[in-house]
mmCIF file of C-alpha atoms and ligand atoms in Angstrom:
data_model
loop_
_atom_site.group_PDB
_atom_site.id
_atom_site.type_symbol
_atom_site.label_atom_id
_atom_site.label_comp_id
_atom_site.label_asym_id
_atom_site.label_seq_id
_atom_site.Cartn_x
_atom_site.Cartn_y
_atom_site.Cartn_z
ATOM 1 C CA MET A 21 8.959 0.769 9.115
ATOM 2 C CA LYS A 22 10.478 0.160 5.711
ATOM 3 C CA VAL A 23 12.129 3.345 4.665
ATOM 4 C CA ILE A 24 12.964 3.755 0.937
ATOM 5 C CA ILE A 25 15.122 6.561 -0.611
ATOM 6 C CA VAL A 26 14.844 7.719 -3.966
ATOM 7 C CA LYS A 27 16.647 10.127 -6.407
ATOM 8 C CA ASP A 28 13.417 12.458 -6.672
ATOM 9 C CA ALA A 29 9.934 12.898 -6.281
ATOM 10 C CA GLN A 30 9.307 11.465 -9.832
ATOM 11 C CA LYS A 31 10.845 8.327 -8.858
ATOM 12 C CA GLY A 32 9.366 8.234 -5.230
ATOM 13 C CA SER A 33 5.794 8.573 -6.932
ATOM 14 C CA GLU A 34 6.500 5.775 -9.508
ATOM 15 C CA VAL A 35 7.396 3.423 -6.273
ATOM 16 C CA ALA A 36 4.283 4.442 -4.749
ATOM 17 C CA PHE A 37 2.063 3.838 -7.885
ATOM 18 C CA ASN A 38 3.613 0.278 -8.365
ATOM 19 C CA MET A 39 2.814 -0.531 -4.908
ATOM 20 C CA ILE A 40 -0.810 0.683 -5.415
ATOM 21 C CA LYS A 41 -0.673 -1.330 -8.965
ATOM 22 C CA ASN A 42 0.441 -4.666 -7.440
ATOM 23 C CA GLN A 43 -2.354 -4.665 -4.657
ATOM 24 C CA LEU A 44 -4.851 -3.668 -7.500
ATOM 25 C CA LEU A 45 -4.028 -6.086 -9.914
ATOM 26 C CA SER A 46 -3.879 -9.051 -7.278
ATOM 27 C CA GLY A 47 -7.170 -8.067 -6.110
ATOM 28 C CA GLU A 48 -6.320 -6.942 -2.571
ATOM 29 C CA LEU A 49 -6.998 -3.319 -2.650
ATOM 30 C CA HIS A 50 -10.677 -2.465 -2.191
ATOM 31 C CA VAL A 51 -10.337 0.902 0.001
ATOM 32 C CA LEU A 52 -7.263 3.503 -0.967
ATOM 33 C CA GLY A 53 -6.827 6.268 1.472
ATOM 34 C CA LEU A 54 -5.885 9.584 -0.180
ATOM 35 C CA ALA A 55 -4.117 12.602 0.763
ATOM 36 C CA THR A 56 -3.797 15.988 -0.632
ATOM 37 C CA GLY A 57 -1.245 18.669 -0.782
ATOM 38 C CA SER A 58 1.554 19.343 -3.587
ATOM 39 C CA THR A 59 3.437 15.719 -2.522
ATOM 40 C CA PRO A 60 0.727 13.025 -3.981
ATOM 41 C CA LEU A 61 0.285 15.037 -7.296
ATOM 42 C CA LYS A 62 2.813 13.256 -9.421
ATOM 43 C CA LEU A 63 1.389 10.036 -7.901
ATOM 44 C CA TYR A 64 -2.124 11.172 -8.895
ATOM 45 C CA ASN A 65 -0.666 11.853 -12.421
ATOM 46 C CA LEU A 66 0.591 8.448 -12.576
ATOM 47 C CA MET A 67 -2.467 7.257 -11.579
ATOM 48 C CA THR A 68 -4.553 9.325 -13.914
ATOM 49 C CA LYS A 69 -2.603 8.508 -16.867
ATOM 50 C CA SER A 70 -2.352 4.751 -16.376
ATOM 51 C CA ASP A 71 -4.753 2.217 -17.594
ATOM 52 C CA LEU A 72 -5.664 0.983 -13.992
ATOM 53 C CA ASP A 73 -9.538 0.550 -13.086
ATOM 54 C CA PHE A 74 -10.489 2.048 -9.899
ATOM 55 C CA SER A 75 -13.813 1.830 -10.640
ATOM 56 C CA ASN A 76 -14.443 -0.771 -7.824
ATOM 57 C CA ILE A 77 -12.085 0.875 -5.612
ATOM 58 C CA ILE A 78 -13.409 3.191 -2.758
ATOM 59 C CA GLY A 79 -11.265 6.139 -2.099
ATOM 60 C CA ILE A 80 -11.324 7.752 1.482
ATOM 61 C CA ASN A 81 -9.623 10.990 2.152
ATOM 62 C CA LEU A 82 -7.933 12.130 5.173
ATOM 63 C CA ASP A 83 -9.262 15.510 5.947
ATOM 64 C CA GLU A 84 -10.961 18.617 4.858
ATOM 65 C CA TYR A 85 -10.726 22.400 5.968
ATOM 66 C CA LYS A 86 -13.677 23.681 8.013
ATOM 67 C CA GLY A 87 -15.613 26.083 6.240
ATOM 68 C CA LEU A 88 -14.428 25.393 2.911
ATOM 69 C CA SER A 89 -17.448 23.990 0.467
ATOM 70 C CA LYS A 90 -16.335 20.834 -2.059
ATOM 71 C CA ASP A 91 -16.581 24.085 -4.825
ATOM 72 C CA HIS A 92 -14.206 25.965 -3.273
ATOM 73 C CA ASP A 93 -10.871 25.999 -5.234
ATOM 74 C CA GLN A 94 -9.053 25.243 -2.225
ATOM 75 C CA SER A 95 -11.092 22.807 -0.638
ATOM 76 C CA TYR A 96 -9.687 19.373 -0.429
ATOM 77 C CA ALA A 97 -12.706 17.815 -2.080
ATOM 78 C CA TYR A 98 -12.135 20.190 -4.876
ATOM 79 C CA PHE A 99 -8.638 19.237 -5.242
ATOM 80 C CA MET A 100 -9.388 15.562 -5.419
ATOM 81 C CA LYS A 101 -11.812 16.022 -7.919
ATOM 82 C CA GLU A 102 -9.504 18.220 -10.107
ATOM 83 C CA ASN A 103 -6.201 15.879 -9.581
ATOM 84 C CA LEU A 104 -7.940 12.475 -9.407
ATOM 85 C CA PHE A 105 -11.563 11.581 -9.397
ATOM 86 C CA SER A 106 -12.702 13.683 -12.435
ATOM 87 C CA LYS A 107 -10.112 11.662 -14.380
ATOM 88 C CA LYS A 108 -10.270 8.285 -12.808
ATOM 89 C CA PRO A 109 -13.595 7.170 -11.769
ATOM 90 C CA PHE A 110 -13.963 5.642 -8.230
ATOM 91 C CA LYS A 111 -16.493 3.433 -7.211
ATOM 92 C CA GLU A 112 -17.098 5.743 -4.238
ATOM 93 C CA THR A 113 -15.080 8.831 -2.868
ATOM 94 C CA HIS A 114 -15.309 10.388 0.612
ATOM 95 C CA VAL A 115 -13.740 13.708 1.830
ATOM 96 C CA PRO A 116 -15.315 15.074 5.411
ATOM 97 C CA ASN A 117 -17.741 17.757 4.905
ATOM 98 C CA GLY A 118 -16.156 21.045 5.405
ATOM 99 C CA LEU A 119 -19.514 22.758 5.903
ATOM 100 C CA ALA A 120 -21.050 20.203 8.518
ATOM 101 C CA GLU A 121 -22.719 22.329 10.735
ATOM 102 C CA ASN A 122 -22.295 19.790 13.858
ATOM 103 C CA ALA A 123 -18.866 18.699 14.240
ATOM 104 C CA GLU A 124 -19.861 15.913 16.464
ATOM 105 C CA ILE A 125 -22.310 14.195 13.817
ATOM 106 C CA GLU A 126 -19.659 14.801 11.047
ATOM 107 C CA CYS A 127 -17.050 13.176 12.665
ATOM 108 C CA LYS A 128 -19.137 10.242 13.604
ATOM 109 C CA ARG A 129 -20.515 9.874 10.395
ATOM 110 C CA TYR A 130 -16.956 9.741 9.122
ATOM 111 C CA ASP A 131 -15.649 7.352 11.552
ATOM 112 C CA GLU A 132 -18.704 4.965 10.495
ATOM 113 C CA ILE A 133 -17.554 5.277 6.787
ATOM 114 C CA ILE A 134 -14.046 4.328 7.978
ATOM 115 C CA LYS A 135 -14.956 1.437 10.080
ATOM 116 C CA ASN A 136 -17.365 -0.039 7.309
ATOM 117 C CA ASN A 137 -14.596 0.064 4.690
ATOM 118 C CA PRO A 138 -11.158 -0.681 6.073
ATOM 119 C CA VAL A 139 -8.293 1.025 4.100
ATOM 120 C CA ASP A 140 -5.929 -1.328 2.557
ATOM 121 C CA ILE A 141 -3.497 1.418 1.400
ATOM 122 C CA GLN A 142 -3.494 4.648 3.104
ATOM 123 C CA ILE A 143 -1.263 7.336 1.190
ATOM 124 C CA LEU A 144 0.388 10.165 3.556
ATOM 125 C CA GLY A 145 2.296 13.342 3.022
ATOM 126 C CA ILE A 146 3.765 14.926 6.349
ATOM 127 C CA GLY A 147 3.709 18.696 7.258
ATOM 128 C CA THR A 148 7.044 20.442 8.146
ATOM 129 C CA ASN A 149 6.234 20.105 11.499
ATOM 130 C CA GLY A 150 5.541 16.306 11.389
ATOM 131 C CA HIS A 151 1.775 16.290 11.123
ATOM 132 C CA ILE A 152 -0.412 13.341 9.362
ATOM 133 C CA GLY A 153 -3.603 14.176 8.046
ATOM 134 C CA PHE A 154 -3.969 17.606 10.106
ATOM 135 C CA ASN A 155 -3.237 15.611 13.436
ATOM 136 C CA GLU A 156 -0.760 18.498 14.912
ATOM 137 C CA PRO A 157 2.200 17.715 17.161
ATOM 138 C CA GLY A 158 0.448 16.795 20.454
ATOM 139 C CA THR A 159 -2.278 14.624 19.043
ATOM 140 C CA SER A 160 -3.283 11.714 21.029
ATOM 141 C CA PHE A 161 -2.392 8.507 19.395
ATOM 142 C CA ASP A 162 -5.826 7.183 19.998
ATOM 143 C CA SER A 163 -7.787 9.643 18.300
ATOM 144 C CA HIS A 164 -10.238 9.133 15.941
ATOM 145 C CA THR A 165 -12.096 11.747 13.291
ATOM 146 C CA SER A 166 -11.910 15.116 14.827
ATOM 147 C CA GLU A 167 -12.127 18.835 14.454
ATOM 148 C CA VAL A 168 -9.064 20.247 14.932
ATOM 149 C CA GLU A 169 -7.233 23.546 15.167
ATOM 150 C CA LEU A 170 -4.068 24.324 12.710
ATOM 151 C CA THR A 171 -1.119 25.330 14.202
ATOM 152 C CA GLU A 172 0.507 28.650 13.305
ATOM 153 C CA SER A 173 3.252 26.725 11.397
ATOM 154 C CA THR A 174 0.585 24.943 9.444
ATOM 155 C CA ILE A 175 -1.311 28.116 8.429
ATOM 156 C CA GLU A 176 2.060 29.695 7.682
ATOM 157 C CA ASP A 177 2.902 26.393 5.409
ATOM 158 C CA ASN A 178 -0.234 26.442 3.556
ATOM 159 C CA LYS A 179 -1.016 30.122 3.118
ATOM 160 C CA ARG A 180 0.869 29.776 -0.211
ATOM 161 C CA PHE A 181 -2.340 28.476 -1.649
ATOM 162 C CA PHE A 182 -5.031 31.230 -0.594
ATOM 163 C CA GLU A 183 -4.598 34.765 -1.320
ATOM 164 C CA SER A 184 -3.776 35.841 1.715
ATOM 165 C CA LYS A 185 -2.861 34.443 5.310
ATOM 166 C CA ASP A 186 -6.173 35.518 6.778
ATOM 167 C CA LEU A 187 -8.232 33.563 4.214
ATOM 168 C CA VAL A 188 -6.327 30.345 5.576
ATOM 169 C CA PRO A 189 -9.104 28.276 7.293
ATOM 170 C CA THR A 190 -7.830 27.960 11.220
ATOM 171 C CA LYS A 191 -9.733 24.414 11.929
ATOM 172 C CA ALA A 192 -9.932 21.366 9.909
ATOM 173 C CA PHE A 193 -11.711 17.742 10.114
ATOM 174 C CA THR A 194 -9.292 15.038 10.033
ATOM 175 C CA LYS A 195 -9.104 11.310 10.400
ATOM 176 C CA GLY A 196 -7.276 10.578 13.695
ATOM 177 C CA ILE A 197 -4.271 8.762 14.225
ATOM 178 C CA ARG A 198 -5.953 5.849 15.652
ATOM 179 C CA SER A 199 -8.106 5.542 12.501
ATOM 180 C CA ILE A 200 -4.823 6.224 10.321
ATOM 181 C CA MET A 201 -3.034 3.505 12.098
ATOM 182 C CA ASN A 202 -6.016 0.963 11.306
ATOM 183 C CA ALA A 203 -4.684 0.802 7.602
ATOM 184 C CA LYS A 204 -3.458 -2.651 6.683
ATOM 185 C CA ASN A 205 -0.546 -0.671 4.886
ATOM 186 C CA ILE A 206 0.736 2.889 5.007
ATOM 187 C CA VAL A 207 2.681 4.668 2.682
ATOM 188 C CA LEU A 208 4.212 8.128 3.397
ATOM 189 C CA LEU A 209 5.701 10.351 0.862
ATOM 190 C CA ALA A 210 7.883 13.436 1.390
ATOM 191 C CA PHE A 211 9.698 15.179 -0.971
ATOM 192 C CA GLY A 212 12.163 18.330 -0.638
ATOM 193 C CA GLU A 213 14.330 19.765 2.021
ATOM 194 C CA ALA A 214 11.612 21.246 3.903
ATOM 195 C CA LYS A 215 10.382 17.832 5.079
ATOM 196 C CA ALA A 216 14.160 16.630 6.220
ATOM 197 C CA ASN A 217 13.583 17.652 9.901
ATOM 198 C CA ALA A 218 9.967 15.920 9.929
ATOM 199 C CA ILE A 219 11.151 12.758 8.472
ATOM 200 C CA PHE A 220 14.239 12.780 10.810
ATOM 201 C CA ASN A 221 11.993 12.663 13.900
ATOM 202 C CA THR A 222 9.525 10.192 11.779
ATOM 203 C CA VAL A 223 12.147 7.633 10.973
ATOM 204 C CA GLU A 224 15.119 7.969 13.546
ATOM 205 C CA GLY A 225 13.407 9.943 16.613
ATOM 206 C CA PRO A 226 11.612 8.646 19.382
ATOM 207 C CA VAL A 227 8.173 7.537 19.259
ATOM 208 C CA SER A 228 6.116 10.613 20.353
ATOM 209 C CA GLU A 229 2.729 12.201 20.181
ATOM 210 C CA GLN A 230 5.079 15.541 19.760
ATOM 211 C CA ALA A 231 6.220 13.991 16.165
ATOM 212 C CA PRO A 232 2.770 12.507 15.094
ATOM 213 C CA ALA A 233 4.443 10.535 12.006
ATOM 214 C CA SER A 234 6.725 8.741 14.395
ATOM 215 C CA VAL A 235 3.758 6.519 15.359
ATOM 216 C CA LEU A 236 4.475 4.495 11.937
ATOM 217 C CA GLN A 237 7.470 3.146 13.495
ATOM 218 C CA THR A 238 4.972 0.980 15.541
ATOM 219 C CA HIS A 239 2.880 -0.101 12.459
ATOM 220 C CA SER A 240 3.810 -3.358 10.746
ATOM 221 C CA ASN A 241 3.343 -2.194 7.225
ATOM 222 C CA ALA A 242 4.281 1.334 7.190
ATOM 223 C CA THR A 243 6.522 2.120 4.344
ATOM 224 C CA VAL A 244 8.281 5.911 4.170
ATOM 225 C CA ILE A 245 9.292 6.819 0.592
ATOM 226 C CA CYS A 246 11.582 9.920 0.600
ATOM 227 C CA ASP A 247 13.775 11.926 -1.898
ATOM 228 C CA GLU A 248 17.517 12.576 -0.968
ATOM 229 C CA ALA A 249 16.233 15.988 0.151
ATOM 230 C CA ALA A 250 13.836 14.864 2.698
ATOM 231 C CA ALA A 251 16.449 11.990 3.776
ATOM 232 C CA LYS A 252 19.217 14.503 4.269
ATOM 233 C CA LEU A 253 19.278 14.196 8.006
ATOM 234 C CA LEU A 254 19.017 10.416 8.380
ATOM 235 C CA ASN A 255 21.785 8.422 9.281
ATOM 236 C CA LYS A 256 22.648 6.803 5.931
ATOM 237 C CA GLU A 257 24.872 4.272 6.816
ATOM 238 C CA SER A 258 22.213 2.255 8.497
ATOM 239 C CA ALA A 259 21.471 -0.974 6.605
ATOM 240 C CA GLU A 260 17.577 -0.473 7.152
ATOM 241 C CA TYR A 261 17.438 2.305 4.385
ATOM 242 C CA ILE A 262 16.788 0.766 0.889
ATOM 243 C CA TYR A 263 17.831 2.777 -2.021
ATOM 244 C CA MET A 264 15.998 2.645 -5.257
HETATM 245 C C1 GLP B 317 -1.523 19.371 4.640
HETATM 246 C C2 GLP B 317 -2.476 18.159 4.371
HETATM 247 C C3 GLP B 317 -1.562 17.107 4.925
HETATM 248 C C4 GLP B 317 -0.350 17.097 3.867
HETATM 249 C C5 GLP B 317 0.340 18.340 4.223
HETATM 250 C C6 GLP B 317 1.814 18.736 3.513
HETATM 251 O O1 GLP B 317 -1.386 20.217 5.659
HETATM 252 N N1 GLP B 317 -3.603 18.148 5.518
HETATM 253 O O2 GLP B 317 -2.110 15.988 4.527
HETATM 254 O O3 GLP B 317 0.475 16.228 3.937
HETATM 255 O O4 GLP B 317 -0.311 19.376 4.090
HETATM 256 O O5 GLP B 317 1.488 19.380 2.183
HETATM 257 P P1 GLP B 317 2.683 19.400 1.064
HETATM 258 O O6 GLP B 317 2.132 17.940 0.282
HETATM 259 O O7 GLP B 317 1.988 20.278 0.143
HETATM 260 O O8 GLP B 317 3.953 19.521 1.548
#
């Protein structure tokens, strides 16, 4: 696992943008795994403002709230349309269908999409409790796309986007940890002090299903890009950290 520590979210987003740009220009990017949340917004802004052409790229998102339609302003499908897809055309885009009636069929459908389109770069954010996608602490590292229950802490974190806490969906569809780990490259972004504990557990903690992102320690091409605030608890004497 490579760990890059940057001054702030803008710089971190530029580093991630350049990784995507280099792969795209060298013809090695065909499928881009995408994430939602406030963390990747600056990266998506750089992508939309760039002259890069994504019209041959397939975008596959991590997750979606169960029960929200793609037109609901807090659905992840809506978020992606607003912040990226309507501004930068992709060849195809995929987000789980939050309104799918049969969860098993929806998960199989999504796994099939992932199997047929291996992800070249997977962008990730991280929850304050260490979740990736919506894979909460305790999720098996062998999981594929599933319908999951959100933990109280995730509902608490995400209520800021809804009018009230009881409007936050309690379930979601998410790519599993095994599905995420199958990506050739993984880039996890973490900005702000609220992520410091999660980043410590991801980078310096034991590899444990209690800290979902710690699985990235076992991936051959995983990069964590965090700002100084999110890196606050790391042992900065370590030569393994790259400062940019
Ligand atoms: C949600 C998403 C995650 C995301 C996390 C962090 O729970 N399912 O994929 O990483 O939020 O969000 P933020 O970037 O807003 O802190």
